[in-house]
Every structure is written in structure tokens, then in C-alpha cells.
XYZ file of C-alpha atoms in Angstrom:
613
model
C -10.257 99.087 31.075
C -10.104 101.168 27.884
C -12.868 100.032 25.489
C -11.690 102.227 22.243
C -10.422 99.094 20.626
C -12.119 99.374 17.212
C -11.739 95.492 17.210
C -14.823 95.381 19.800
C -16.459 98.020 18.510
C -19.502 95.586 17.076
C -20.671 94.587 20.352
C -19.898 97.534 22.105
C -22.296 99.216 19.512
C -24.978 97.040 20.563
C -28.255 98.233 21.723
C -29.807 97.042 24.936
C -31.175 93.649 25.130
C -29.844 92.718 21.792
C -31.720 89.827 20.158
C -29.047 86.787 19.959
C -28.804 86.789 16.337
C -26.910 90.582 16.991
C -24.813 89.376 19.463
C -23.631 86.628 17.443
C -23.309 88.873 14.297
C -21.324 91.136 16.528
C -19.060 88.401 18.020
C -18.401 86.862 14.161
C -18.122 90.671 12.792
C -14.824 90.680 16.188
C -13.574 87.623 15.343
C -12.712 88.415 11.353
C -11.440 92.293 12.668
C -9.658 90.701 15.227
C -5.547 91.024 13.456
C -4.465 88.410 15.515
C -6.173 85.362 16.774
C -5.073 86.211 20.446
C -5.117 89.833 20.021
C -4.404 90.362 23.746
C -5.688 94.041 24.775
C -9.146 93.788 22.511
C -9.771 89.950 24.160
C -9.144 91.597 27.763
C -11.378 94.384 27.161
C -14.149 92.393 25.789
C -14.106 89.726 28.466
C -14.735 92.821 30.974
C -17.867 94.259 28.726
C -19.011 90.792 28.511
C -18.754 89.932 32.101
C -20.110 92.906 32.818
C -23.220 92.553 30.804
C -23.990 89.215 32.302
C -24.321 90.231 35.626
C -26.227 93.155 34.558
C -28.485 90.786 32.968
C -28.432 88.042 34.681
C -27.429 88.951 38.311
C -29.188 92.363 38.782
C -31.599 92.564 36.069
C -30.780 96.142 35.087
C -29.659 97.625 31.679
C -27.364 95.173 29.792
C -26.472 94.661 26.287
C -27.792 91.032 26.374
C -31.028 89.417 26.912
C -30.957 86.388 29.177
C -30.920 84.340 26.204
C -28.411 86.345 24.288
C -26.152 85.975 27.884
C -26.295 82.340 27.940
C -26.622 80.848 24.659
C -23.874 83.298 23.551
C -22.071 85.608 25.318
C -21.105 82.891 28.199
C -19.853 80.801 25.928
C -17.677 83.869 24.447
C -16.471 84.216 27.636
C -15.167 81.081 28.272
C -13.692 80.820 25.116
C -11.915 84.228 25.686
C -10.981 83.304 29.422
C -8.553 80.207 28.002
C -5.988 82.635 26.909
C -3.752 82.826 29.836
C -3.934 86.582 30.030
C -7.735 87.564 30.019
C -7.713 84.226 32.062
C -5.133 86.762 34.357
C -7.906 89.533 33.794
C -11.080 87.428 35.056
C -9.055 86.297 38.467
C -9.179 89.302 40.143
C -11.584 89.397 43.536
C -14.173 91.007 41.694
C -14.677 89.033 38.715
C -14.203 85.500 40.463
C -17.331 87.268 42.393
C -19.155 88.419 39.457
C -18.894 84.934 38.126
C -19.706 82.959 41.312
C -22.898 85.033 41.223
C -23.788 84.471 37.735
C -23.070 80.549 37.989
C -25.290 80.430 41.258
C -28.570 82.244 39.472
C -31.368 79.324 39.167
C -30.835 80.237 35.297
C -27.652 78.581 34.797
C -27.934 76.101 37.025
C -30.691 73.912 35.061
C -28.448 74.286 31.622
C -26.663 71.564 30.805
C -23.248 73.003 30.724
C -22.927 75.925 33.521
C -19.995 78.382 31.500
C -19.619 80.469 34.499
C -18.279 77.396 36.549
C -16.112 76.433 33.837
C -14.446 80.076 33.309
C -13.987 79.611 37.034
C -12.348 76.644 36.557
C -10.210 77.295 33.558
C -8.666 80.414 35.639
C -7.564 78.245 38.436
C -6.030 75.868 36.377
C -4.580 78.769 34.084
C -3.788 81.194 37.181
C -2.529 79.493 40.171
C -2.863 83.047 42.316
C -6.919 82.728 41.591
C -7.279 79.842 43.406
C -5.828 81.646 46.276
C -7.994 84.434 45.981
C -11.068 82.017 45.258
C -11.703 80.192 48.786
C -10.157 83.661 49.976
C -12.672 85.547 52.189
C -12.846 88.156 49.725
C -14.789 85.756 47.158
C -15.019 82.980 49.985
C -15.874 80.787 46.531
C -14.659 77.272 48.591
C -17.815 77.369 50.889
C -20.329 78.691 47.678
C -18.451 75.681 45.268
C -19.555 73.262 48.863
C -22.653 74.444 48.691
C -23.282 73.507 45.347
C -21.841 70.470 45.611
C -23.720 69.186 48.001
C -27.342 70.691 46.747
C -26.890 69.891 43.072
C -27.720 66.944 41.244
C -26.334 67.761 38.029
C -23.470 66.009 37.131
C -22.259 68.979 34.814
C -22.256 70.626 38.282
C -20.500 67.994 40.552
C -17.779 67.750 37.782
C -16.860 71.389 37.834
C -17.568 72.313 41.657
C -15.399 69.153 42.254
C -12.662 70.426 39.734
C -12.248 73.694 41.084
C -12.713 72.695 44.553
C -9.323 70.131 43.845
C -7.474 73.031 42.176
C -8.056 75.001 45.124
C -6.476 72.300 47.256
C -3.822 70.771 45.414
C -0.887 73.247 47.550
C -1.429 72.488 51.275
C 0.991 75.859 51.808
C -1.695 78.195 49.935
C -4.822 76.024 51.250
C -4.035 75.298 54.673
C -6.688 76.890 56.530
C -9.572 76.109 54.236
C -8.400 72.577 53.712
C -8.445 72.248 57.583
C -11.552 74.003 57.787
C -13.157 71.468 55.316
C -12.320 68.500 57.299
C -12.921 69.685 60.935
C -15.513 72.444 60.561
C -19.837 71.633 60.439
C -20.950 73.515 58.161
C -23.533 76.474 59.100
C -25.610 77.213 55.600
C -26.146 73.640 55.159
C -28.939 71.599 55.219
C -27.869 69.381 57.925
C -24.942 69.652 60.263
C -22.241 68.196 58.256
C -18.273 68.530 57.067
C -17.061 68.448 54.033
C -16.484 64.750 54.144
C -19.727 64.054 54.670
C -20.610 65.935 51.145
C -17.960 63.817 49.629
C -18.797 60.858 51.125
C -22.938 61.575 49.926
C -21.859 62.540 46.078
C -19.193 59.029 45.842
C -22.109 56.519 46.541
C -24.625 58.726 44.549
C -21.964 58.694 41.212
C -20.993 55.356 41.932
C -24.845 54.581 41.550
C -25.665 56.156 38.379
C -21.896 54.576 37.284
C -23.946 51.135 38.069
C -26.872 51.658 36.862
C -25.356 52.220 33.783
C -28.034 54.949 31.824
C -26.917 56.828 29.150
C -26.563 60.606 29.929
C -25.946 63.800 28.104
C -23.278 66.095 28.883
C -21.181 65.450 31.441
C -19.906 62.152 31.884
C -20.562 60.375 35.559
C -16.713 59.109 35.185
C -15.771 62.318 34.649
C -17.392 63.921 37.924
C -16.219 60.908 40.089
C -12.472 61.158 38.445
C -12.493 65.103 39.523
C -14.572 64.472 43.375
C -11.532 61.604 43.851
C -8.532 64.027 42.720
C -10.562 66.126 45.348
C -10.310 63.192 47.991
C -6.547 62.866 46.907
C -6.047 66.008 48.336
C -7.037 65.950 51.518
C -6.144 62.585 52.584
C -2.593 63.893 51.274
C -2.521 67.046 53.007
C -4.957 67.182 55.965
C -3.212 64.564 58.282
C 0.472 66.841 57.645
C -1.570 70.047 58.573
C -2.677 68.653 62.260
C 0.296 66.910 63.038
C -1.227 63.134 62.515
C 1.135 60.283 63.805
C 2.723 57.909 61.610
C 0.665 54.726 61.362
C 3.298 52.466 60.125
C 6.160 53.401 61.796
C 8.166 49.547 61.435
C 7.523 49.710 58.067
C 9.446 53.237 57.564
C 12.109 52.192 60.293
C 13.449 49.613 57.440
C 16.323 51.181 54.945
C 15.302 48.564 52.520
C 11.655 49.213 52.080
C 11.227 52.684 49.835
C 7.749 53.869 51.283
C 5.645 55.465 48.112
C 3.328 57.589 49.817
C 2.925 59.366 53.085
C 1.543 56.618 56.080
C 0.143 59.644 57.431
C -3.248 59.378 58.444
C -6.277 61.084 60.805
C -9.244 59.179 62.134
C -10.958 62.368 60.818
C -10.650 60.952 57.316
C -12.276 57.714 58.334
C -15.537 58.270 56.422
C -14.025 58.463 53.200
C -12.851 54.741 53.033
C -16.505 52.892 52.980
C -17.412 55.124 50.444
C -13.825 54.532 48.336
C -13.856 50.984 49.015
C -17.378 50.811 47.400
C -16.551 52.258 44.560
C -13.477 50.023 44.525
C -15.235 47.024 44.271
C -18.419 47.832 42.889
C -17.324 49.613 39.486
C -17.915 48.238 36.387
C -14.921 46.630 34.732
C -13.949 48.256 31.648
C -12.558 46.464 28.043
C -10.044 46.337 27.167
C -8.815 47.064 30.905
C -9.770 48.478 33.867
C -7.450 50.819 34.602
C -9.003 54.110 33.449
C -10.282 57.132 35.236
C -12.460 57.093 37.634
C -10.963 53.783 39.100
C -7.079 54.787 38.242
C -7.922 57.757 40.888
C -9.528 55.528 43.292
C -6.587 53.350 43.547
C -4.603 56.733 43.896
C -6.696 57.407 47.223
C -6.433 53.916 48.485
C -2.540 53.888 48.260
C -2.848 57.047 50.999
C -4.909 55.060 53.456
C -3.207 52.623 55.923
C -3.387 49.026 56.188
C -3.714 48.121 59.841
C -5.651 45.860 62.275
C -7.702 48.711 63.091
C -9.486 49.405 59.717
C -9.125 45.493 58.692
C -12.781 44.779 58.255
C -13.383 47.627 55.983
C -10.157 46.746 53.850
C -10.973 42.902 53.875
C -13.997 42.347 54.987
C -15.284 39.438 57.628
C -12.029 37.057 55.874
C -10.878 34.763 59.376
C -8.182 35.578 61.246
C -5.696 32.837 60.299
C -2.844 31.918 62.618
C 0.227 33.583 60.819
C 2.067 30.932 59.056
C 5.372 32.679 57.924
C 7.081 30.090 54.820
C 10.363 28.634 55.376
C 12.485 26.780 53.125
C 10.985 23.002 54.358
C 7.481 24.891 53.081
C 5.823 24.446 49.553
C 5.600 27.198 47.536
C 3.024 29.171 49.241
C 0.321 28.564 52.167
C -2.852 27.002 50.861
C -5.888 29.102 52.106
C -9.033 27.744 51.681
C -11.658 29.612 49.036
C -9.167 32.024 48.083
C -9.376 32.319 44.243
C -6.307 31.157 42.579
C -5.116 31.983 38.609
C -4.302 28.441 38.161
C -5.678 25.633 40.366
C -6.100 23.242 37.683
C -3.173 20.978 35.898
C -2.350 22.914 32.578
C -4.069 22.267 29.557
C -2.527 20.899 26.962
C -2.792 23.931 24.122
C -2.786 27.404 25.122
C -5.655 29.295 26.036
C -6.554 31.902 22.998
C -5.151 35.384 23.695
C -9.244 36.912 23.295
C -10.125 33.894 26.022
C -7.350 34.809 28.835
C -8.866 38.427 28.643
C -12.243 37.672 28.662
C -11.802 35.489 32.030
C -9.672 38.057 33.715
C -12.805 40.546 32.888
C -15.495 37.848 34.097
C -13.433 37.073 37.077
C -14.184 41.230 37.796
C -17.470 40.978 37.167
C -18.337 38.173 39.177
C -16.817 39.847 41.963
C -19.111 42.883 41.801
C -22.138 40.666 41.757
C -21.104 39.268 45.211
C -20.910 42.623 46.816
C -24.712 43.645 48.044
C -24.305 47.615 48.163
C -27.264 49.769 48.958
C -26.475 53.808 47.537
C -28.647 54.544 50.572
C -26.017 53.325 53.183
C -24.607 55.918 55.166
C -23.423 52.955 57.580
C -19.221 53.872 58.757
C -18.623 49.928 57.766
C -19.452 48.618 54.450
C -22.262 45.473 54.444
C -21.225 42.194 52.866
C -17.331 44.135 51.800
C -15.596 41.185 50.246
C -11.681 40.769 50.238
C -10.050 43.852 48.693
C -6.515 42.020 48.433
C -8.219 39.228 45.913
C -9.571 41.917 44.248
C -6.705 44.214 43.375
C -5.105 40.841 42.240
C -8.080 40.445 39.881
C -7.852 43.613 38.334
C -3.961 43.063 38.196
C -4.370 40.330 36.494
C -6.844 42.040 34.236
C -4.967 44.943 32.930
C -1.945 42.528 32.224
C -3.690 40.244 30.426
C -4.461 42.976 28.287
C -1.424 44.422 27.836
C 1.542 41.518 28.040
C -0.802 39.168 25.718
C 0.718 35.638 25.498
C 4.551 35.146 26.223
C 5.726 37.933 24.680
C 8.754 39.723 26.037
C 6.619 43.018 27.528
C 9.624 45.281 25.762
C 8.774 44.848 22.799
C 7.638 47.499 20.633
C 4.064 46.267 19.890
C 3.381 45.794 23.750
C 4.117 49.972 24.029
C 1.794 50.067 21.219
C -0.612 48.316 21.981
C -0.515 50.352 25.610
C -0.566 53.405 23.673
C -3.908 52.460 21.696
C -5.744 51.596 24.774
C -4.574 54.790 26.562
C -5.474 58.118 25.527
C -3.506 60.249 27.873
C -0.191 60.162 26.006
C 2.055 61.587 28.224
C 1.296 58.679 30.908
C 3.905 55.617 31.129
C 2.555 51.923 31.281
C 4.468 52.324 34.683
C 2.459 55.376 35.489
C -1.014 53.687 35.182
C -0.078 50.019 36.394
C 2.855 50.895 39.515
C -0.096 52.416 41.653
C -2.011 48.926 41.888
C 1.011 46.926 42.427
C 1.832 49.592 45.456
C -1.354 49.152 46.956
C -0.966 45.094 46.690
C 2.609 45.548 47.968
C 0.958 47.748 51.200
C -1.701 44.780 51.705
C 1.075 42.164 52.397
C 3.158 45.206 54.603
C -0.204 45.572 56.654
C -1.642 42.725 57.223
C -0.448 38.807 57.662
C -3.789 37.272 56.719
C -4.033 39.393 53.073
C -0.325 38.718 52.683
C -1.379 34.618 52.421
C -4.202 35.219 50.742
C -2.377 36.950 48.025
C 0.561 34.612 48.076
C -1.946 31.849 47.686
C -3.646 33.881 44.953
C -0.293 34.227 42.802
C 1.020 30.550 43.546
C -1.013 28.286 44.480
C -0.169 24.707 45.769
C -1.105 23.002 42.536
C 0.938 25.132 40.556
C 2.993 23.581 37.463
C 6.285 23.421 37.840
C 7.354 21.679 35.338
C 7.992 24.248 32.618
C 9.749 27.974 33.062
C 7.521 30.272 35.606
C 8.644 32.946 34.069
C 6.700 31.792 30.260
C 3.473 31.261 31.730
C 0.624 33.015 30.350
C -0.674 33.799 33.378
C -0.390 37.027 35.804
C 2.663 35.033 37.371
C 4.672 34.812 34.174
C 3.568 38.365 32.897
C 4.999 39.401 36.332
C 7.849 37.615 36.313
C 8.713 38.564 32.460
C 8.178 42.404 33.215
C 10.577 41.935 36.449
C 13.195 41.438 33.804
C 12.274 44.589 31.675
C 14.407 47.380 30.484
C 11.951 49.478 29.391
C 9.201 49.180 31.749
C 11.781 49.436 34.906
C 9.928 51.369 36.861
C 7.248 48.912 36.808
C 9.617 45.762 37.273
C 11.218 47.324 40.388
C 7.899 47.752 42.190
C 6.729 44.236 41.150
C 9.845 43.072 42.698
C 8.888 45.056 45.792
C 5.668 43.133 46.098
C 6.977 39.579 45.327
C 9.484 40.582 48.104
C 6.787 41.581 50.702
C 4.631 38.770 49.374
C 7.382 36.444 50.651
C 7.767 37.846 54.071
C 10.760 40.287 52.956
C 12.915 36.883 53.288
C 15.372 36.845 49.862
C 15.671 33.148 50.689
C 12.283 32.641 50.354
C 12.032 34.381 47.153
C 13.606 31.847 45.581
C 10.771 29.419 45.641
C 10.137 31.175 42.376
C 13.514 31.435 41.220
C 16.758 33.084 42.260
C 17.319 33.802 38.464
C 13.850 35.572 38.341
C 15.093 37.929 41.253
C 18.867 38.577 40.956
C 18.754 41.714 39.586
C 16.057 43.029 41.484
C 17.705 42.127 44.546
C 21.405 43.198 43.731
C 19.753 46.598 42.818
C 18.139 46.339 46.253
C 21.549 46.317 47.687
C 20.886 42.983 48.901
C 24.441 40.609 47.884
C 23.093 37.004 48.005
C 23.362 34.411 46.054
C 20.973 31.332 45.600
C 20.560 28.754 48.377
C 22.853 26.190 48.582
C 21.858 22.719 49.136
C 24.817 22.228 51.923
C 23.393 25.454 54.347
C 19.470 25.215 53.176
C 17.118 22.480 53.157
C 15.360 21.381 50.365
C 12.568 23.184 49.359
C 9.830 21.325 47.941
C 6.466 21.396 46.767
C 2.955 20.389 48.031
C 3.302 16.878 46.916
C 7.108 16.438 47.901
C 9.256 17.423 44.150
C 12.263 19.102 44.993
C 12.131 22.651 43.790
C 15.434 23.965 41.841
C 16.350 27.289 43.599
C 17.761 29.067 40.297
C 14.063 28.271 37.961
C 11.629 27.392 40.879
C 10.969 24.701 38.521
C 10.862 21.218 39.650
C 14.267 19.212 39.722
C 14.232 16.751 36.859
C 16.017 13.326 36.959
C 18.922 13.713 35.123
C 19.347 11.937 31.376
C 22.615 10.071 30.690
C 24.266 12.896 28.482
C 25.287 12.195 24.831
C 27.799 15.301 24.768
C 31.330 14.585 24.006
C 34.585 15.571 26.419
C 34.997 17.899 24.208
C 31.554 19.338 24.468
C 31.372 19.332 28.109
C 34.252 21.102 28.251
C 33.040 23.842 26.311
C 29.824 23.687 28.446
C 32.157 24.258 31.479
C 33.583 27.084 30.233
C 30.761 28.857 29.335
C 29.350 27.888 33.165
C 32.813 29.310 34.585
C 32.626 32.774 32.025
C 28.737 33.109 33.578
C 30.142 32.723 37.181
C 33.142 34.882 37.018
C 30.828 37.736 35.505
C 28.372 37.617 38.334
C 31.402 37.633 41.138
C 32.936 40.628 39.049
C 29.691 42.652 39.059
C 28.990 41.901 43.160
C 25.962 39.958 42.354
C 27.383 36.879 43.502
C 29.444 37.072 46.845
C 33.248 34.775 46.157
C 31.889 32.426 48.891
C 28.940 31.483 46.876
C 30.383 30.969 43.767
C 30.078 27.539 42.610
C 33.035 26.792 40.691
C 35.273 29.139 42.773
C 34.048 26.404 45.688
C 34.625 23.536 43.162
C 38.090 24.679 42.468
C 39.005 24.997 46.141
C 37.457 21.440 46.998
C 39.405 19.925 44.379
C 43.010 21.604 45.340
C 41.975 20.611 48.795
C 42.247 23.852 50.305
């Protein structure tokens, strides 16, 4: 590349081992000469003296421009800066540079810095220059097993974070990545210190973050969450794309048989993968809870990982831990609301108190009910064991964190589409272009797969949501409680994304059995199951028995609130007649739109009884 650009002509005037304060004289003397802020062909041809000159200096220790302290106090840090302009970015991903920067990121030099530059201009191109991370783990650089290497030798989180990163760039198309991802999974590796795969690097550097994430000491530089969020988009990867590449079996193949149940990730899985779901579920459970919720990085990507594993009596005691067996008990009509288990935690096992529970105080239990769950789980970052010790019930604790991140969100009774719920979402999120649905529908997904997978969690979590000793006195729908926030975003217009897949759960929960739904209210669940393509109306008392609850009160099928003894009315004929109408408008609407079938119609039925046909 030319280097007569009289732009560059300050540093390429340098003399040899230039003292820093020239090369930074020289890069400010550039940057005023330069006559555009991205002047392309002068920002190309200085990347390639720079680069150059760093591995002169730093590589081969021959005749460079820069001293070692001039190359990284100064001129790396040029580079990178240089290398986020898509085209020198184009410029630095050729075979030979991605090598000449591998080399200089590797030197003992860089690697006790706080911030390694060369490992972040190799990560900027692949996320700039989807080509480089082809040529990358390509055998020409063969960068995939060098960025392994430092993974697993390196301690510095600066180092995990961007070895990670690149390493999940690399993967993210199983098409361009086959072969290496493969070769990750099912290949020992020969330069390493022990004989191990991939996954047993990823499975070492999750319980060593998750360690220093519990511990809880203040760091410089790189963040822990940060290297854990970028290791688990790693993880992502290859539990999406390995089991695809090898031809893995469907694991739930019932579940995908039915046309009703939309399946949100692959059930895809390999018993190769296996090591990476102690490790996840640790993490899971052992995080610290974060205010105002918990649904930020790392644990928004663990939940992402979770969703990909399957839920099946094989792998039940590392998802649930050593919860009983429990003799299924599926709920019929004759049953009370849900099946009482035992020492499951319920959000409301007490009769309701008689004010409302401050907005700060609803939050502030949903937080302690996180924490006390991490205190119960005895974790050792030295256990390498393939099950978990003391792993309490994952279901119950995916409802807790539920139940967190809507208490901070849906505060009080409010309807959830209203515009200070979106901004109060918006002030506790800082990625911008993510949805409420986008951060919250992964959770519910993973709930929704507990009560697919397994009939003990499904109870648990049924029990969890509506317990025996629930009120039913008043509207479930305005409780301010994760039942009512659920129940009140089922009904949303703007969060409908969201609503449909708490539907999905509700209708799992209840042993994908409409008519059981209704123990919480055939008006909560109309829409959700017309748009499910499912025509029913609600029970009626002359084909269904009575459903009741624990202590015997008939339950109304339309609220799921307790029948009440009817009061002598006080309306006039005339006023009951306009009541009527209003009742027989309603009806005819909900025939017209195919939510409610002719045969279930009400006052089409009272009609024909009264003309005796």
C-alpha cells in the first residue's frame, strides 16, 4: 500500500524508536491534516505502517518506528481506533494481518495490560467484517485454537471477555463454522495443559466468573458480567448449532407432534453438551439478584442457554434437584384450583391484608425472596462434579425471578399499557432497541418448557402461581401479585408478544386442558384462546361439574372468583331490561366474531328454551 499520502507523512517521518511523546505529536499533527474525519486511503495506509511497526517492535524486535512503550501506550490504541471504520477494518482482515495481530496480542507484553488492543482490533473486524471471521479459525491464521488457548490459560478478565467475544463471532453461522464448531465440541485438545474439549474450557471459566460475580470485589477494567455475558453468547452457539451439525435426535418429539403448541427453540440436543448444564444451572441460581430487576446481562443470556436445553426425566436432577417424585395428579373440574404441594413457596399463602402492600415493599420481597434462594444453594467454584451438590428447584426459581422483574415493572394495578409502564421499562433498560417482550418472553418460555417436561415441576409451579388459600373473593386479574400482573399483561395490546407467551404457560401450567383454564377465568383467557384457534366457550354448569375451591366455594367459570349469594336487586323493569340488552349486544358480538360457538351462547339457548324448541 502506497504511503505518499502527505496526511501520514508525520509518523512516517519518524525516526526509529521514537520516544512516545513523537508518536503522539505525530498522530495529533495526522489527525488536524487529516481533510476528512474518515479520510479512507490515508486511515488504510496508516493502519498498515502501524501494524507493521508493532510487530517489528513487539513481535520480532527488529527496526521499528516505535518503542515498546510508544507501541502500546499509543500506537495500539491508534490502531484500534482506525480499525472501527469499516474499511481499514476490511484492510486489517486479510490472513496476514489477523496473523500479525494474533502474534502481537499473544506477546507476554500485552497480555499483563489491562486492556489487550490487539484482541480488540481482532474483535472489532469480526464484528465489522463477517468474511474475517471465516478467515480467523481458518487454517491459514488457525486464530480459533490460539483465542482457546488463551482462554483457557488466562486469568484476566479483559482477556476472557474478548477471546470469548471473538470466539462467539466466529460461531454465530453454523454454515461458515461447521467444522471448527464440531471440532470444538468433539476434539481433545493437543497444546493444552490437560486433555480436554472445548467444553471443558467453558465449563472451567463459568464457575471461575460466576465466583468472582459472588464474591462481589470491585475490579478495574473489564467487567466480570461482561466476560460471562460474551462466554454465554459463546455457549448459545454451540448448544444451537452443534446438535444440527451431527444429526442429534429430537428429544421432545410429543411436544412438536402437537399443531397447537408453537415450539420456540430447537429441542435438539447431544449428550456431548451435557457438561455445560451444571455449570449454567450454577450460575442460574447462584447469581446475585440485581435492583431494580434481575433481568440484565449476564443472567438474560443464561436464561437464553437454558431455553436450548431439554427438560426430560433424564437430566431431572440437575434441572430440579432431589424434589420427590410425586404421583401425577392431573386437575379436573371436581379439583380446587391447583394441587397443594407441600414446601413449595407460594406468592400468597396468607389471607389478604387489609391495605395494600407499598409499591417499594412488593419489590423488595420479590428481591429477598432471590436472595434467600442463593443462600440455600452450597456451591463450591472448585466442583468439577457432572451433577450439581445441594441444586435446589429451578422451576420455583424462575418463578421467583418472574415475579421479580414484574414487580418491578407492572408496579401496583396498573394497566401494563400504559405509557409510564414503557417508561419506566425504558429507564431500567439501557439497550434501547430491546422490547419489554424481548427481555421478559425468554423466562416465561423456559417456565412454559418446565411444565411441557416434567409433571412434578408443572405442580410445583401451578402450586407456586395459585395456591389453595388463594383469595377469591375480589378480581384475579387486580391483584398485585405476579398472578394479577400476569393476568393484566395477558390482556395487553402493546406488550402482545409477551401476553401470548404468558398465555402459553398458563395453558401448559393447566395440563393444555382449556377447561381447566378456566379455574382462573374464561374471561381472562378468551382471547388468548380464540387466537389459539381453539372455539370454546366457558363451561356450562349443565355439561361440567362444579368447580370449587379447597374449602368447597363454588368457583364462577367467567372471573375464577368465588360465586357470591345473590342480593335481592333494587333495579327497576325498566332497568333490567336495559341490563338485558346490553347482556344480549355482548353475546351476539362474541357469536359474530367466532369466539363463542351458537351452541354455547347463553341467550341464544335461553331464547330456544323459552319458544320450546
Amino acid at each position: 500500500m502506497s504511503n505518499s499520502s502527505p496526511a501520514i507523512q508525520p509518523y512516517v517521518s519518524l525516526p526509529l524508536s521514537a520516544p512516545t511523546s513523537d508518536v503522539i505529536a505525530a498522530f495529533k499533527a495526522i489527525g488536524n491534516a487529516f481533510s476528512h474525519p474518515h479520510d479512507i486511503h490515508a486511515s488504510k495506509a496508516l493502519a498498515q505502517l502501524i501494524l507493521d511497526d508493532l510487530k517489528a517492535a513487539l513481535v520480532d524486535g527488529t527496526v521499528s518506528r516505535l518503542s515498546k512503550q510508544g507501541a502500546t501506550d499509543t500506537a495500539l490504541p491508534k490502531l484500534k481506533d482506525l480499525g472501527k471504520v469499516p474499511q481499514v477494518a476490511g484492510m486489517l482482515a486479510s490472513p496476514a494481518n489477523l496473523r500479525h495481530l494474533l502474534s502481537i496480542a499473544t506477546t507476554s507484553h500485552l497480555e499483563s495490560l489491562k486492556e489487550n488492543n490487539a484482541l480488540r482490533c481482532i474483535a472489532n473486524t469480526c464484528l465489522l467484517i463477517e468474511p474475517a471471521r471465516v478467515t480467523f479459525i481458518g487454517s491459514d491464521v488457525n486464530g480459533g485454537n490460539v483465542a482457546l488457548d488463551l482462554l483457557e490459560k488466562s486469568s484476566s478478565l479483559e482477556t476472557i471477555y474478548l477471546t470469548s467475544r471473538i470466539l462467539f463471532l466466529c460461531t454465530a453461522s453454523s454454515l461458515s463454522a461447521a467444522s471448527f464448531i464440531q471440532w470444538m465440541v468433539d476434539n481433545k485438545r493437543t497444546n493444552s495443559s490437560s486433555p480436554e474439549t472445548a467444553i471443558d474450557v467453558l465449563v472451567t471459566k463459568m464457575d471461575s466468573l460466576l465466583h468472582t460475580l459472588v464474591a462481589g470485589k470491585s475490579v478495574t477494567g473489564t467487567a466480570p458480567e461482561d466476560a460471562m455475558t460474551d462466554l454465554l453468547k459463546l455457549i448459545f452457539n454451540l448448544c444451537v448449532h452443534y446438535p444440527k451439525l451431527v444429526d442429534a435426535e429430537i428429544q421432545s418429539p410429543e411436544v412438536a407432534a402437537s399443531g397447537h403448541d408453537h415450539k420456540p427453540v430447537s429441542d435438539y440436543w447431544s449428550p456431548r453438551l451435557d457438561g455445560l448444564i451444571p455449570p449454567l444451572l450454577r450460575a442460574f441460581h447462584r447469581l446475585p439478584p440485581q435492583s431494580p430487576h434481575p433481568l440484565v446481562p449476564p443472567m438474560l443470556h443464561i436464561i437464553h442457554a437454558l431455553i436450548i436445553i431439554p427438560v426430560n426425566a433424564s437430566n431431572r436432577a440437575l434441572w430440579f434437584g432431589s424434589q420427590p417424585p410425586t404421583p401425577p395428579a392431573r386437575l379436573t373440574p371436581m379439583d380446587s384450583a391447583a394441587s397443594s404441594l407441600s414446601g413449595s413457596p407460594c406468592p400468597d399463602t396468607n389471607p389478604p391484608a387489609k391495605e395494600k402492600e407499598p409499591r417499594a415493599r412488593a419489590i423488595d420481597r420479590a428481591i429477598s425472596a432471590l436472595a434467600a434462594g442463593r443462600r440455600s444453594f452450597s456451591w463450591s467454584s472448585t466442583s468439577r462434579s457432572t451433577t450439581p451438590v445441594a441444586v435446589p428447584d429451578t422451576a420455583v426459581r424462575a418463578c421467583e425471578i418472574l415475579d421479580a422483574t414484574l414487580a418491578a415493572f407492572f408496579q401496583d394495578d396498573h394497566d401494563p399499557d400504559e405509557a409510564r409502564v414503557r417508561n419506566r421499562f425504558q429507564g431500567h433498560w439501557s439497550m434501547n432497541e430491546s422490547s419489554m417482550s424481548d427481555v421478559i418472553t425468554p423466562l416465561v418460555l423456559l417456565i412454559t418448557r418446565f411444565c411441557l417436561g416434567d409433571e412434578d415441576a408443572k405442580l410445583r409451579i401451578r402450586n407456586w402461581f395459585v395456591p389453595e388459600s388463594l383469595d377469591r373473593t375480589k378480581p384475579l386479574e387486580g391483584r398485585d401479585d405476579v398472578l394479577g400482573r400476569c393476568l393484566r399483561v395477558l390482556q395487553s395490546v402493546y406488550h402482545d408478544r409477551l401476553g401470548k407467551c404468558i398465555g402459553e404457560m398458563f395453558y401448559a401450567m393447566y395440563d393444555s386442558n382449556p377447561t381447566n383454564l378456566t379455574t382462573l377465568g374464561y374471561g381472562n383467557f378468551a382471547g388468548f384462546l380464540f387466537n389459539k384457534g381453539i372455539a370454546t366457550g366457558p363451561p356450562q354448569s349443565e355439561t361440567a361439574p362444579q368447580m370449587t375451591t379447597s374449602d368447597g366455594m363454588p368457583i364462577d367459570p367467567i372471573t375464577g372468583t368465588v360465586v357470591k349469594e345473590r342480593e335481592p336487586s333494587d333495579m327497576t323493569d325498566e332497568e333490567k331490561e336495559q341490563e338485558a340488552e346490553k347482556l344480549f349486544v355482548l353475546f351476539d358480538r362474541l357469536e359474530r366474531s367466532g369466539a363463542l360457538p351458537p351452541s354455547q351462547n347463553p341467550v341464544r339457548k335461553a331464547m330456544q328454551k323459552g319458544s320450546g324448541s
